[in-house]
């Protein structure tokens, strides 16, 4: 989704640092869900079968109601 304004994940176990942070998130179908927290996610992506260098994503929202991870292209290119 290229309209995502923040990185978001439903996976609470991915966070290395976490703070409670409840904000409304407006979905394209006019539904509103809420974040539970925000924090730092660190992972090593696998690219073509090879584990790559560590990637840190700051200010990721924990949104338990999501079914998939959402990445913000803006935040990927600006930081």
PDB file of N, CA and C in Angstrom:
ATOM      1  N   UNK A   1       0.850  -1.172   0.000  1.00  0.00           N
ATOM      2  CA  UNK A   1       0.000   0.000   0.000  1.00  0.00           C
ATOM      3  C   UNK A   1       0.889   1.227   0.000  1.00  0.00           C
ATOM      4  N   UNK A   2       0.862   2.007  -1.059  1.00  0.00           N
ATOM      5  CA  UNK A   2       1.731   3.180  -1.145  1.00  0.00           C
ATOM      6  C   UNK A   2       1.168   4.379  -0.396  1.00  0.00           C
ATOM      7  N   UNK A   3      -0.077   4.285   0.110  1.00  0.00           N
ATOM      8  CA  UNK A   3      -0.662   5.375   0.862  1.00  0.00           C
ATOM      9  C   UNK A   3      -0.400   5.298   2.356  1.00  0.00           C
ATOM     10  N   UNK A   4       0.423   4.374   2.777  1.00  0.00           N
ATOM     11  CA  UNK A   4       0.701   4.181   4.201  1.00  0.00           C
ATOM     12  C   UNK A   4       1.587   5.318   4.709  1.00  0.00           C
ATOM     13  N   UNK A   5       1.152   5.974   5.780  1.00  0.00           N
ATOM     14  CA  UNK A   5       1.917   7.106   6.309  1.00  0.00           C
ATOM     15  C   UNK A   5       2.937   6.699   7.368  1.00  0.00           C
ATOM     16  N   UNK A   6       2.803   5.503   7.920  1.00  0.00           N
ATOM     17  CA  UNK A   6       3.742   4.993   8.934  1.00  0.00           C
ATOM     18  C   UNK A   6       3.952   3.508   8.693  1.00  0.00           C
ATOM     19  N   UNK A   7       5.098   2.977   9.135  1.00  0.00           N
ATOM     20  CA  UNK A   7       5.297   1.529   9.130  1.00  0.00           C
ATOM     21  C   UNK A   7       4.375   0.944  10.200  1.00  0.00           C
ATOM     22  N   UNK A   8       3.760  -0.217   9.894  1.00  0.00           N
ATOM     23  CA  UNK A   8       2.843  -0.851  10.844  1.00  0.00           C
ATOM     24  C   UNK A   8       2.991  -2.364  10.774  1.00  0.00           C
ATOM     25  N   UNK A   9       2.819  -3.020  11.921  1.00  0.00           N
ATOM     26  CA  UNK A   9       2.848  -4.478  11.975  1.00  0.00           C
ATOM     27  C   UNK A   9       1.898  -4.978  13.059  1.00  0.00           C
ATOM     28  N   UNK A  10       1.318  -6.163  12.863  1.00  0.00           N
ATOM     29  CA  UNK A  10       0.513  -6.758  13.925  1.00  0.00           C
ATOM     30  C   UNK A  10       1.348  -7.591  14.902  1.00  0.00           C
ATOM     31  N   UNK A  11       2.639  -7.735  14.638  1.00  0.00           N
ATOM     32  CA  UNK A  11       3.499  -8.663  15.383  1.00  0.00           C
ATOM     33  C   UNK A  11       4.200  -7.975  16.561  1.00  0.00           C
ATOM     34  N   UNK A  12       3.657  -8.123  17.756  1.00  0.00           N
ATOM     35  CA  UNK A  12       4.237  -7.455  18.932  1.00  0.00           C
ATOM     36  C   UNK A  12       5.603  -8.030  19.299  1.00  0.00           C
ATOM     37  N   UNK A  13       5.862  -9.292  18.968  1.00  0.00           N
ATOM     38  CA  UNK A  13       7.141  -9.916  19.332  1.00  0.00           C
ATOM     39  C   UNK A  13       8.309  -9.414  18.479  1.00  0.00           C
ATOM     40  N   UNK A  14       8.065  -8.622  17.463  1.00  0.00           N
ATOM     41  CA  UNK A  14       9.135  -8.073  16.631  1.00  0.00           C
ATOM     42  C   UNK A  14       9.798  -6.841  17.264  1.00  0.00           C
ATOM     43  N   UNK A  15       9.165  -6.241  18.256  1.00  0.00           N
ATOM     44  CA  UNK A  15       9.655  -4.968  18.790  1.00  0.00           C
ATOM     45  C   UNK A  15      10.814  -5.168  19.755  1.00  0.00           C
ATOM     46  N   UNK A  16      11.855  -4.331  19.589  1.00  0.00           N
ATOM     47  CA  UNK A  16      13.000  -4.328  20.497  1.00  0.00           C
ATOM     48  C   UNK A  16      12.830  -3.250  21.564  1.00  0.00           C
ATOM     49  N   UNK A  17      12.159  -2.184  21.223  1.00  0.00           N
ATOM     50  CA  UNK A  17      11.788  -1.133  22.173  1.00  0.00           C
ATOM     51  C   UNK A  17      10.319  -0.851  21.906  1.00  0.00           C
ATOM     52  N   UNK A  18       9.540  -0.626  22.952  1.00  0.00           N
ATOM     53  CA  UNK A  18       8.092  -0.518  22.780  1.00  0.00           C
ATOM     54  C   UNK A  18       7.512   0.414  23.825  1.00  0.00           C
ATOM     55  N   UNK A  19       6.631   1.294  23.377  1.00  0.00           N
ATOM     56  CA  UNK A  19       5.887   2.178  24.278  1.00  0.00           C
ATOM     57  C   UNK A  19       4.417   2.112  23.907  1.00  0.00           C
ATOM     58  N   UNK A  20       3.558   2.198  24.899  1.00  0.00           N
ATOM     59  CA  UNK A  20       2.129   2.259  24.613  1.00  0.00           C
ATOM     60  C   UNK A  20       1.832   3.544  23.851  1.00  0.00           C
ATOM     61  N   UNK A  21       1.029   3.423  22.804  1.00  0.00           N
ATOM     62  CA  UNK A  21       0.734   4.582  21.957  1.00  0.00           C
ATOM     63  C   UNK A  21      -0.532   4.258  21.166  1.00  0.00           C
ATOM     64  N   UNK A  22      -1.658   4.788  21.612  1.00  0.00           N
ATOM     65  CA  UNK A  22      -2.933   4.492  20.969  1.00  0.00           C
ATOM     66  C   UNK A  22      -3.344   5.672  20.095  1.00  0.00           C
ATOM     67  N   UNK A  23      -3.449   5.423  18.783  1.00  0.00           N
ATOM     68  CA  UNK A  23      -3.933   6.441  17.850  1.00  0.00           C
ATOM     69  C   UNK A  23      -4.892   5.771  16.863  1.00  0.00           C
ATOM     70  N   UNK A  24      -5.841   6.540  16.323  1.00  0.00           N
ATOM     71  CA  UNK A  24      -6.737   5.970  15.316  1.00  0.00           C
ATOM     72  C   UNK A  24      -6.023   5.854  13.969  1.00  0.00           C
ATOM     73  N   UNK A  25      -6.347   4.797  13.241  1.00  0.00           N
ATOM     74  CA  UNK A  25      -5.799   4.574  11.901  1.00  0.00           C
ATOM     75  C   UNK A  25      -6.987   4.405  10.966  1.00  0.00           C
ATOM     76  N   UNK A  26      -7.071   5.286   9.978  1.00  0.00           N
ATOM     77  CA  UNK A  26      -8.188   5.287   9.044  1.00  0.00           C
ATOM     78  C   UNK A  26      -7.832   4.436   7.832  1.00  0.00           C
ATOM     79  N   UNK A  27      -8.623   3.407   7.586  1.00  0.00           N
ATOM     80  CA  UNK A  27      -8.393   2.509   6.458  1.00  0.00           C
ATOM     81  C   UNK A  27      -9.151   2.996   5.224  1.00  0.00           C
ATOM     82  N   UNK A  28      -8.796   2.449   4.070  1.00  0.00           N
ATOM     83  CA  UNK A  28      -9.400   2.906   2.817  1.00  0.00           C
ATOM     84  C   UNK A  28     -10.894   2.617   2.728  1.00  0.00           C
ATOM     85  N   UNK A  29     -11.389   1.654   3.477  1.00  0.00           N
ATOM     86  CA  UNK A  29     -12.825   1.337   3.454  1.00  0.00           C
ATOM     87  C   UNK A  29     -13.603   2.143   4.500  1.00  0.00           C
ATOM     88  N   UNK A  30     -13.001   3.233   4.986  1.00  0.00           N
ATOM     89  CA  UNK A  30     -13.572   4.130   6.002  1.00  0.00           C
ATOM     90  C   UNK A  30     -13.667   3.506   7.388  1.00  0.00           C
ATOM     91  N   UNK A  31     -13.104   2.331   7.568  1.00  0.00           N
ATOM     92  CA  UNK A  31     -13.059   1.708   8.888  1.00  0.00           C
ATOM     93  C   UNK A  31     -11.923   2.354   9.691  1.00  0.00           C
ATOM     94  N   UNK A  32     -12.084   2.420  11.004  1.00  0.00           N
ATOM     95  CA  UNK A  32     -11.043   2.963  11.880  1.00  0.00           C
ATOM     96  C   UNK A  32     -10.620   1.868  12.856  1.00  0.00           C
ATOM     97  N   UNK A  33      -9.302   1.621  12.911  1.00  0.00           N
ATOM     98  CA  UNK A  33      -8.734   0.707  13.900  1.00  0.00           C
ATOM     99  C   UNK A  33      -7.734   1.511  14.722  1.00  0.00           C
ATOM    100  N   UNK A  34      -7.185   0.924  15.773  1.00  0.00           N
ATOM    101  CA  UNK A  34      -6.284   1.678  16.649  1.00  0.00           C
ATOM    102  C   UNK A  34      -4.961   0.954  16.854  1.00  0.00           C
ATOM    103  N   UNK A  35      -3.915   1.739  16.960  1.00  0.00           N
ATOM    104  CA  UNK A  35      -2.612   1.176  17.318  1.00  0.00           C
ATOM    105  C   UNK A  35      -2.624   0.850  18.805  1.00  0.00           C
ATOM    106  N   UNK A  36      -1.726  -0.046  19.206  1.00  0.00           N
ATOM    107  CA  UNK A  36      -1.570  -0.389  20.621  1.00  0.00           C
ATOM    108  C   UNK A  36      -0.276   0.188  21.172  1.00  0.00           C
ATOM    109  N   UNK A  37       0.710   0.370  20.286  1.00  0.00           N
ATOM    110  CA  UNK A  37       2.006   0.856  20.721  1.00  0.00           C
ATOM    111  C   UNK A  37       2.861   1.287  19.549  1.00  0.00           C
ATOM    112  N   UNK A  38       4.074   1.714  19.862  1.00  0.00           N
ATOM    113  CA  UNK A  38       5.028   2.166  18.853  1.00  0.00           C
ATOM    114  C   UNK A  38       6.420   1.806  19.334  1.00  0.00           C
ATOM    115  N   UNK A  39       7.320   1.541  18.394  1.00  0.00           N
ATOM    116  CA  UNK A  39       8.674   1.215  18.813  1.00  0.00           C
ATOM    117  C   UNK A  39       9.611   0.902  17.676  1.00  0.00           C
ATOM    118  N   UNK A  40      10.710   0.249  18.040  1.00  0.00           N
ATOM    119  CA  UNK A  40      11.792  -0.097  17.125  1.00  0.00           C
ATOM    120  C   UNK A  40      11.682  -1.562  16.730  1.00  0.00           C
ATOM    121  N   UNK A  41      11.717  -1.811  15.425  1.00  0.00           N
ATOM    122  CA  UNK A  41      11.729  -3.172  14.894  1.00  0.00           C
ATOM    123  C   UNK A  41      13.074  -3.385  14.206  1.00  0.00           C
ATOM    124  N   UNK A  42      13.770  -4.461  14.562  1.00  0.00           N
ATOM    125  CA  UNK A  42      15.067  -4.795  13.963  1.00  0.00           C
ATOM    126  C   UNK A  42      14.959  -6.194  13.377  1.00  0.00           C
ATOM    127  N   UNK A  43      15.405  -6.340  12.125  1.00  0.00           N
ATOM    128  CA  UNK A  43      15.356  -7.658  11.491  1.00  0.00           C
ATOM    129  C   UNK A  43      16.442  -7.770  10.430  1.00  0.00           C
ATOM    130  N   UNK A  44      16.723  -8.993  10.018  1.00  0.00           N
ATOM    131  CA  UNK A  44      17.662  -9.267   8.937  1.00  0.00           C
ATOM    132  C   UNK A  44      16.873  -9.879   7.781  1.00  0.00           C
ATOM    133  N   UNK A  45      16.668  -9.102   6.711  1.00  0.00           N
ATOM    134  CA  UNK A  45      15.889  -9.632   5.594  1.00  0.00           C
ATOM    135  C   UNK A  45      16.652 -10.706   4.826  1.00  0.00           C
ATOM    136  N   UNK A  46      15.899 -11.619   4.253  1.00  0.00           N
ATOM    137  CA  UNK A  46      16.490 -12.648   3.400  1.00  0.00           C
ATOM    138  C   UNK A  46      16.201 -12.265   1.952  1.00  0.00           C
ATOM    139  N   UNK A  47      17.268 -12.098   1.171  1.00  0.00           N
ATOM    140  CA  UNK A  47      17.147 -11.696  -0.230  1.00  0.00           C
ATOM    141  C   UNK A  47      17.794 -12.763  -1.092  1.00  0.00           C
ATOM    142  N   UNK A  48      16.992 -13.391  -1.929  1.00  0.00           N
ATOM    143  CA  UNK A  48      17.452 -14.469  -2.809  1.00  0.00           C
ATOM    144  C   UNK A  48      18.193 -15.550  -2.024  1.00  0.00           C
ATOM    145  N   UNK A  49      17.644 -15.910  -0.864  1.00  0.00           N
ATOM    146  CA  UNK A  49      18.206 -16.982  -0.050  1.00  0.00           C
ATOM    147  C   UNK A  49      19.371 -16.580   0.827  1.00  0.00           C
ATOM    148  N   UNK A  50      19.826 -15.346   0.731  1.00  0.00           N
ATOM    149  CA  UNK A  50      20.945 -14.853   1.537  1.00  0.00           C
ATOM    150  C   UNK A  50      20.432 -13.882   2.598  1.00  0.00           C
ATOM    151  N   UNK A  51      20.894 -14.066   3.830  1.00  0.00           N
ATOM    152  CA  UNK A  51      20.524 -13.147   4.908  1.00  0.00           C
ATOM    153  C   UNK A  51      21.326 -11.866   4.745  1.00  0.00           C
ATOM    154  N   UNK A  52      20.628 -10.754   4.719  1.00  0.00           N
ATOM    155  CA  UNK A  52      21.233  -9.447   4.495  1.00  0.00           C
ATOM    156  C   UNK A  52      21.620  -8.790   5.822  1.00  0.00           C
ATOM    157  N   UNK A  53      22.163  -7.587   5.731  1.00  0.00           N
ATOM    158  CA  UNK A  53      22.520  -6.816   6.920  1.00  0.00           C
ATOM    159  C   UNK A  53      21.264  -6.433   7.706  1.00  0.00           C
ATOM    160  N   UNK A  54      21.471  -6.134   8.968  1.00  0.00           N
ATOM    161  CA  UNK A  54      20.389  -5.761   9.878  1.00  0.00           C
ATOM    162  C   UNK A  54      19.709  -4.470   9.402  1.00  0.00           C
ATOM    163  N   UNK A  55      18.399  -4.451   9.477  1.00  0.00           N
ATOM    164  CA  UNK A  55      17.600  -3.277   9.134  1.00  0.00           C
ATOM    165  C   UNK A  55      16.868  -2.826  10.395  1.00  0.00           C
ATOM    166  N   UNK A  56      16.917  -1.523  10.665  1.00  0.00           N
ATOM    167  CA  UNK A  56      16.207  -0.955  11.814  1.00  0.00           C
ATOM    168  C   UNK A  56      15.105  -0.042  11.303  1.00  0.00           C
ATOM    169  N   UNK A  57      13.900  -0.285  11.768  1.00  0.00           N
ATOM    170  CA  UNK A  57      12.772   0.579  11.449  1.00  0.00           C
ATOM    171  C   UNK A  57      12.309   1.243  12.743  1.00  0.00           C
ATOM    172  N   UNK A  58      12.384   2.562  12.766  1.00  0.00           N
ATOM    173  CA  UNK A  58      12.009   3.338  13.945  1.00  0.00           C
ATOM    174  C   UNK A  58      10.547   3.770  13.851  1.00  0.00           C
ATOM    175  N   UNK A  59       9.942   4.007  14.976  1.00  0.00           N
ATOM    176  CA  UNK A  59       8.570   4.527  15.056  1.00  0.00           C
ATOM    177  C   UNK A  59       7.557   3.649  14.322  1.00  0.00           C
ATOM    178  N   UNK A  60       7.720   2.341  14.433  1.00  0.00           N
ATOM    179  CA  UNK A  60       6.776   1.398  13.834  1.00  0.00           C
ATOM    180  C   UNK A  60       5.565   1.277  14.756  1.00  0.00           C
ATOM    181  N   UNK A  61       4.388   1.363  14.171  1.00  0.00           N
ATOM    182  CA  UNK A  61       3.169   1.210  14.961  1.00  0.00           C
ATOM    183  C   UNK A  61       2.811  -0.262  15.103  1.00  0.00           C
ATOM    184  N   UNK A  62       2.452  -0.663  16.304  1.00  0.00           N
ATOM    185  CA  UNK A  62       1.921  -2.003  16.545  1.00  0.00           C
ATOM    186  C   UNK A  62       0.404  -1.903  16.421  1.00  0.00           C
ATOM    187  N   UNK A  63      -0.132  -2.573  15.399  1.00  0.00           N
ATOM    188  CA  UNK A  63      -1.569  -2.530  15.125  1.00  0.00           C
ATOM    189  C   UNK A  63      -2.081  -3.970  15.096  1.00  0.00           C
ATOM    190  N   UNK A  64      -2.532  -4.488  16.232  1.00  0.00           N
ATOM    191  CA  UNK A  64      -2.921  -5.898  16.329  1.00  0.00           C
ATOM    192  C   UNK A  64      -3.998  -6.335  15.335  1.00  0.00           C
ATOM    193  N   UNK A  65      -4.858  -5.422  14.918  1.00  0.00           N
ATOM    194  CA  UNK A  65      -5.951  -5.785  14.011  1.00  0.00           C
ATOM    195  C   UNK A  65      -5.516  -5.979  12.558  1.00  0.00           C
ATOM    196  N   UNK A  66      -4.310  -5.581  12.207  1.00  0.00           N
ATOM    197  CA  UNK A  66      -3.822  -5.791  10.838  1.00  0.00           C
ATOM    198  C   UNK A  66      -3.548  -7.269  10.603  1.00  0.00           C
ATOM    199  N   UNK A  67      -3.657  -7.677   9.352  1.00  0.00           N
ATOM    200  CA  UNK A  67      -3.313  -9.048   8.992  1.00  0.00           C
ATOM    201  C   UNK A  67      -1.945  -9.120   8.330  1.00  0.00           C
ATOM    202  N   UNK A  68      -1.452  -7.977   7.834  1.00  0.00           N
ATOM    203  CA  UNK A  68      -0.162  -7.930   7.140  1.00  0.00           C
ATOM    204  C   UNK A  68       0.643  -6.735   7.624  1.00  0.00           C
ATOM    205  N   UNK A  69       1.935  -6.775   7.361  1.00  0.00           N
ATOM    206  CA  UNK A  69       2.802  -5.640   7.633  1.00  0.00           C
ATOM    207  C   UNK A  69       2.584  -4.590   6.557  1.00  0.00           C
ATOM    208  N   UNK A  70       2.695  -3.327   6.938  1.00  0.00           N
ATOM    209  CA  UNK A  70       2.598  -2.233   5.981  1.00  0.00           C
ATOM    210  C   UNK A  70       3.837  -1.365   6.119  1.00  0.00           C
ATOM    211  N   UNK A  71       4.487  -1.095   4.994  1.00  0.00           N
ATOM    212  CA  UNK A  71       5.674  -0.250   4.980  1.00  0.00           C
ATOM    213  C   UNK A  71       5.350   1.072   4.303  1.00  0.00           C
ATOM    214  N   UNK A  72       5.868   2.138   4.856  1.00  0.00           N
ATOM    215  CA  UNK A  72       5.684   3.466   4.298  1.00  0.00           C
ATOM    216  C   UNK A  72       6.834   3.775   3.344  1.00  0.00           C
ATOM    217  N   UNK A  73       6.568   3.878   2.037  1.00  0.00           N
ATOM    218  CA  UNK A  73       7.640   4.230   1.091  1.00  0.00           C
ATOM    219  C   UNK A  73       8.303   5.557   1.454  1.00  0.00           C
ATOM    220  N   UNK A  74       7.525   6.518   1.938  1.00  0.00           N
ATOM    221  CA  UNK A  74       8.073   7.812   2.329  1.00  0.00           C
ATOM    222  C   UNK A  74       9.130   7.648   3.417  1.00  0.00           C
ATOM    223  N   UNK A  75       8.821   6.894   4.456  1.00  0.00           N
ATOM    224  CA  UNK A  75       9.764   6.721   5.563  1.00  0.00           C
ATOM    225  C   UNK A  75      10.958   5.857   5.174  1.00  0.00           C
ATOM    226  N   UNK A  76      10.786   4.966   4.208  1.00  0.00           N
ATOM    227  CA  UNK A  76      11.920   4.165   3.733  1.00  0.00           C
ATOM    228  C   UNK A  76      12.920   5.017   2.964  1.00  0.00           C
ATOM    229  N   UNK A  77      12.437   6.004   2.218  1.00  0.00           N
ATOM    230  CA  UNK A  77      13.320   6.811   1.377  1.00  0.00           C
ATOM    231  C   UNK A  77      13.837   8.072   2.058  1.00  0.00           C
ATOM    232  N   UNK A  78      13.205   8.503   3.135  1.00  0.00           N
ATOM    233  CA  UNK A  78      13.594   9.761   3.784  1.00  0.00           C
ATOM    234  C   UNK A  78      14.508   9.593   4.973  1.00  0.00           C
ATOM    235  N   UNK A  79      14.708   8.374   5.449  1.00  0.00           N
ATOM    236  CA  UNK A  79      15.524   8.205   6.657  1.00  0.00           C
ATOM    237  C   UNK A  79      16.715   7.351   6.368  1.00  0.00           C
TER     238      UNK A  79
END
